[in-house]
Amino acid sequence: MRTEAGRGRRALLTAALLAAAAPATHGAWAAEEAAGAPEVASGFGADWQSWRAANDVSDMPSVQRGARNFVSYCLGCHSLKYERWSRLAQDLGVPPRLLEQDLLPPGDKPAQYILTSMPAADAQAWFGKTPPDLSLMARARSQDYLYQFLRTFYVDPASQTGANNLRLPATAMPHVLSELEGLKRAVYRQAAGTAEGGQVTGKPVFDHFEQIAPGRLSAAEYDGFVRDTVNFLDYVSEPTQTARRALGVWVVLFLLVFTWLAWLVKREYWKDVH
């Protein structure tokens, strides 16, 4: 488990990143509130399968906030075994001093990979399975899957953790973001069906969520929190994707010019034949 010193360091980083990204954060949340967030206390979430992350890894303030979110809420259980702290700092513009003093867990070095301090044996005993590494999760599951997963937790007394999830039913992961989002319950309705003998049966089908306890963040703020976190995981899945896309434009332009030159050469060689 992390020491109090480690928590203090991450708290300092959180404050620094929050201060740096505050204008962008408030602007995004204000825009979402103006557009009308889908969550309302009386009932929401019926269209959860159509929710989209709409993330942009070139939005550096968003990726920085996502890194803050991951270190604060995810690193206790999940690793990023293909990402080094030094690469993270370089890509996200985190100064080496800030990285070493306020972000690195005690005893870790910048050249090391981002690994959780939770022993695998303890995770197996507590959750029934080892929490997965999230380095390639955005590529394996898609950004929309992660966004829907983090948005569709609900209270389930029958679950060992007291929570369940629409995107991944019977998930072993507790709702670690409940203090931010609050608590909500899933409301089901009976959908008519027909059994083999022709008997009409009723099958419970999810209808909507109902908020039963508020969180520290408003609905729009929590939505922004999740989008930033997914944006960071998308970056981690391929740290060079922004540069790759920028380079791809020049590659396509080069191929177009080369094709034009090849056509001119072909016309010159074949002009006597035609």
XYZ file of C-alpha atoms in Angstrom:
274
model
C 0.000 0.000 0.000
C 1.160 3.567 -0.613
C 2.691 5.604 2.214
C 1.344 8.900 3.498
C 4.349 10.618 1.907
C 3.413 9.169 -1.450
C -0.142 10.384 -1.068
C 1.123 13.823 -0.141
C 3.319 14.002 -3.216
C 0.484 13.038 -5.497
C -1.746 15.582 -3.810
C 0.789 18.286 -4.675
C 0.875 17.135 -8.297
C -2.908 17.083 -8.398
C -3.018 20.680 -7.197
C -0.395 21.741 -9.738
C -2.129 20.087 -12.661
C -5.494 21.399 -11.542
C -4.126 24.922 -11.421
C -2.538 24.602 -14.857
C -5.611 23.090 -16.453
C -8.299 25.018 -14.597
C -9.341 27.307 -17.471
C -9.683 24.418 -19.900
C -11.476 22.304 -17.326
C -14.030 24.925 -16.393
C -14.550 25.797 -20.037
C -15.237 22.197 -20.974
C -17.587 21.626 -18.060
C -19.433 24.880 -18.742
C -19.882 23.909 -22.386
C -21.231 20.503 -21.407
C -23.624 22.012 -18.894
C -24.849 24.455 -21.500
C -25.402 21.634 -23.971
C -27.274 19.682 -21.315
C -25.683 16.638 -19.702
C -27.647 13.393 -20.090
C -27.783 12.677 -16.359
C -30.702 13.926 -14.296
C -31.747 12.803 -10.837
C -35.175 11.670 -11.958
C -33.884 9.096 -14.417
C -31.175 8.785 -17.031
C -29.020 6.257 -18.843
C -31.605 4.515 -20.997
C -29.402 5.263 -24.009
C -26.096 4.287 -22.338
C -25.072 2.020 -25.229
C -24.977 5.047 -27.530
C -22.672 7.069 -25.255
C -19.388 7.993 -26.957
C -16.124 9.143 -25.391
C -15.376 11.659 -28.177
C -11.828 11.976 -26.854
C -8.890 13.746 -28.498
C -5.343 12.737 -27.531
C -3.997 15.968 -29.023
C -5.816 17.855 -26.248
C -2.839 17.987 -23.884
C -4.613 19.618 -20.894
C -7.178 16.808 -21.024
C -4.466 14.128 -21.158
C -2.670 15.802 -18.234
C -5.847 15.786 -16.165
C -6.340 12.145 -17.128
C -2.854 11.316 -15.845
C -3.734 13.036 -12.561
C -6.930 10.979 -12.371
C -5.124 7.710 -13.081
C -2.445 8.283 -10.433
C -5.038 9.322 -7.852
C -7.673 6.622 -8.410
C -6.333 3.797 -10.606
C -2.643 3.207 -9.878
C -3.420 1.568 -6.555
C -4.670 -1.505 -8.456
C -3.770 -1.132 -12.149
C -0.414 -0.893 -13.921
C 0.763 0.571 -17.226
C 3.557 -1.913 -17.805
C 4.460 -0.620 -21.286
C 4.788 3.040 -20.258
C 7.750 4.547 -18.408
C 7.477 7.479 -16.026
C 10.107 9.351 -18.024
C 8.181 8.887 -21.287
C 5.010 10.053 -19.575
C 6.746 13.187 -18.306
C 8.290 13.914 -21.693
C 5.069 13.539 -23.676
C 2.881 15.389 -21.175
C 5.352 18.188 -20.453
C 5.865 17.345 -16.773
C 9.200 18.806 -15.525
C 11.663 16.196 -14.169
C 11.686 17.843 -10.734
C 7.894 17.725 -10.510
C 7.889 14.137 -11.739
C 10.371 12.930 -9.126
C 9.027 14.930 -6.214
C 5.281 14.835 -6.745
C 4.397 11.933 -9.028
C 6.752 8.981 -8.650
C 5.833 6.452 -5.937
C 8.422 6.165 -3.168
C 11.442 4.175 -4.354
C 10.582 4.317 -8.067
C 12.889 5.831 -10.678
C 11.918 7.789 -13.817
C 13.255 5.009 -16.050
C 10.975 2.414 -14.457
C 7.648 1.310 -15.866
C 4.422 2.489 -14.249
C 3.530 -0.426 -11.993
C 1.058 -0.748 -9.143
C 2.315 -1.443 -5.643
C -0.485 -3.933 -4.964
C 0.855 -7.522 -4.697
C -0.837 -9.885 -7.148
C -1.574 -12.368 -4.354
C -3.445 -9.718 -2.351
C -5.425 -8.635 -5.397
C -6.401 -12.253 -6.069
C -7.544 -12.676 -2.470
C -9.492 -9.407 -2.327
C -11.105 -9.311 -5.763
C -10.969 -12.915 -6.940
C -8.691 -11.932 -9.829
C -5.709 -9.709 -10.544
C -6.735 -6.280 -11.886
C -5.737 -6.091 -15.562
C -2.918 -3.974 -16.906
C -4.376 -0.935 -18.681
C -1.550 -0.146 -21.112
C -3.423 -1.441 -24.151
C -6.961 -1.483 -22.780
C -8.122 1.424 -24.954
C -6.971 -0.405 -28.091
C -8.301 -3.779 -26.965
C -11.734 -2.579 -25.809
C -12.080 0.854 -27.481
C -12.412 4.282 -25.917
C -16.211 4.114 -25.986
C -16.164 0.865 -24.003
C -14.022 2.427 -21.257
C -16.207 5.534 -21.184
C -19.397 3.488 -20.868
C -17.793 1.235 -18.259
C -16.846 4.130 -15.983
C -20.284 5.714 -16.410
C -22.520 2.687 -15.766
C -21.663 1.544 -12.242
C -24.659 1.146 -9.957
C -25.438 -0.061 -6.438
C -25.981 -3.812 -6.198
C -26.339 -5.259 -2.667
C -25.992 -8.792 -4.065
C -22.470 -8.047 -5.335
C -19.434 -8.724 -3.163
C -18.224 -5.151 -3.697
C -21.685 -3.612 -3.394
C -21.596 -2.427 -7.007
C -22.251 -3.775 -10.474
C -21.828 -2.503 -14.014
C -23.964 -2.517 -17.163
C -21.014 -2.567 -19.559
C -19.313 -5.446 -17.709
C -21.898 -7.317 -15.598
C -20.603 -9.040 -12.452
C -17.387 -7.041 -12.606
C -14.954 -7.641 -9.745
C -14.000 -3.965 -9.689
C -15.591 -1.816 -6.981
C -16.937 1.598 -7.876
C -13.826 3.506 -6.819
C -15.199 6.758 -8.257
C -18.421 6.689 -6.225
C -17.229 9.562 -4.028
C -17.049 11.701 -7.161
C -20.127 10.486 -9.028
C -22.330 9.590 -6.099
C -24.506 6.493 -5.875
C -27.197 5.430 -8.315
C -29.423 2.409 -8.686
C -30.530 0.593 -11.802
C -34.268 0.452 -12.506
C -35.496 -2.507 -14.545
C -38.776 -3.174 -16.332
C -40.357 -6.458 -17.326
C -40.152 -7.218 -21.039
C -42.610 -9.773 -22.402
C -41.142 -12.924 -23.920
C -42.267 -16.352 -25.038
C -40.934 -19.622 -23.643
C -40.555 -22.857 -25.651
C -44.037 -24.047 -24.727
C -45.617 -20.799 -25.850
C -45.973 -19.508 -22.302
C -45.572 -15.756 -21.927
C -42.724 -14.856 -19.598
C -41.289 -11.630 -18.271
C -37.625 -10.761 -18.569
C -36.069 -7.882 -16.621
C -34.596 -5.252 -18.936
C -32.651 -2.186 -17.831
C -34.718 0.982 -18.099
C -32.823 3.844 -16.439
C -30.669 4.970 -13.520
C -31.851 6.853 -10.467
C -29.475 8.937 -8.365
C -29.772 8.019 -4.698
C -26.813 9.942 -3.235
C -24.863 12.907 -4.647
C -21.127 12.894 -5.224
C -18.476 15.586 -4.929
C -18.798 16.447 -8.621
C -21.784 17.558 -10.617
C -23.010 15.392 -13.479
C -21.160 17.474 -16.081
C -17.976 17.594 -14.003
C -17.949 13.832 -13.530
C -18.519 13.350 -17.243
C -15.483 15.549 -17.917
C -13.473 13.576 -15.341
C -14.257 10.296 -17.113
C -13.525 11.732 -20.569
C -10.120 12.983 -19.397
C -9.291 9.590 -17.886
C -10.256 7.767 -21.081
C -8.251 10.297 -23.076
C -5.165 9.480 -21.006
C -5.649 5.727 -21.440
C -6.035 6.291 -25.178
C -2.707 8.150 -25.180
C -1.007 5.358 -23.213
C -2.235 2.737 -25.672
C -0.188 4.449 -28.420
C 1.939 7.374 -27.201
C 3.098 8.252 -30.732
C -0.314 8.364 -32.379
C -0.469 12.162 -32.600
C 2.942 12.316 -34.291
C 2.004 9.371 -36.512
C -1.119 11.110 -37.769
C 0.743 14.366 -38.388
C 3.461 12.512 -40.303
C 0.847 10.563 -42.244
C -0.396 13.756 -43.926
C 3.090 14.440 -45.314
C 3.479 10.824 -46.406
C 0.236 10.968 -48.376
C 1.268 14.268 -49.970
C 4.639 12.750 -50.951
C 2.926 9.755 -52.539
C 0.626 12.047 -54.527
C 3.569 14.076 -55.819
C 5.547 10.904 -56.571
C 2.573 9.489 -58.466
C 2.336 12.667 -60.544
C 6.077 12.498 -61.346
C 5.785 8.819 -62.267
C 2.927 9.664 -64.614
C 5.050 12.348 -66.305
C 7.895 9.859 -66.782
C 5.503 7.275 -68.193
C 4.072 9.805 -70.626
C 7.582 10.770 -71.775
C 8.600 7.156 -72.394
C 5.394 6.262 -74.221
C 4.880 9.408 -76.289
C 6.532 7.871 -79.404
C 4.444 4.702 -79.085
C 1.189 6.588 -79.026
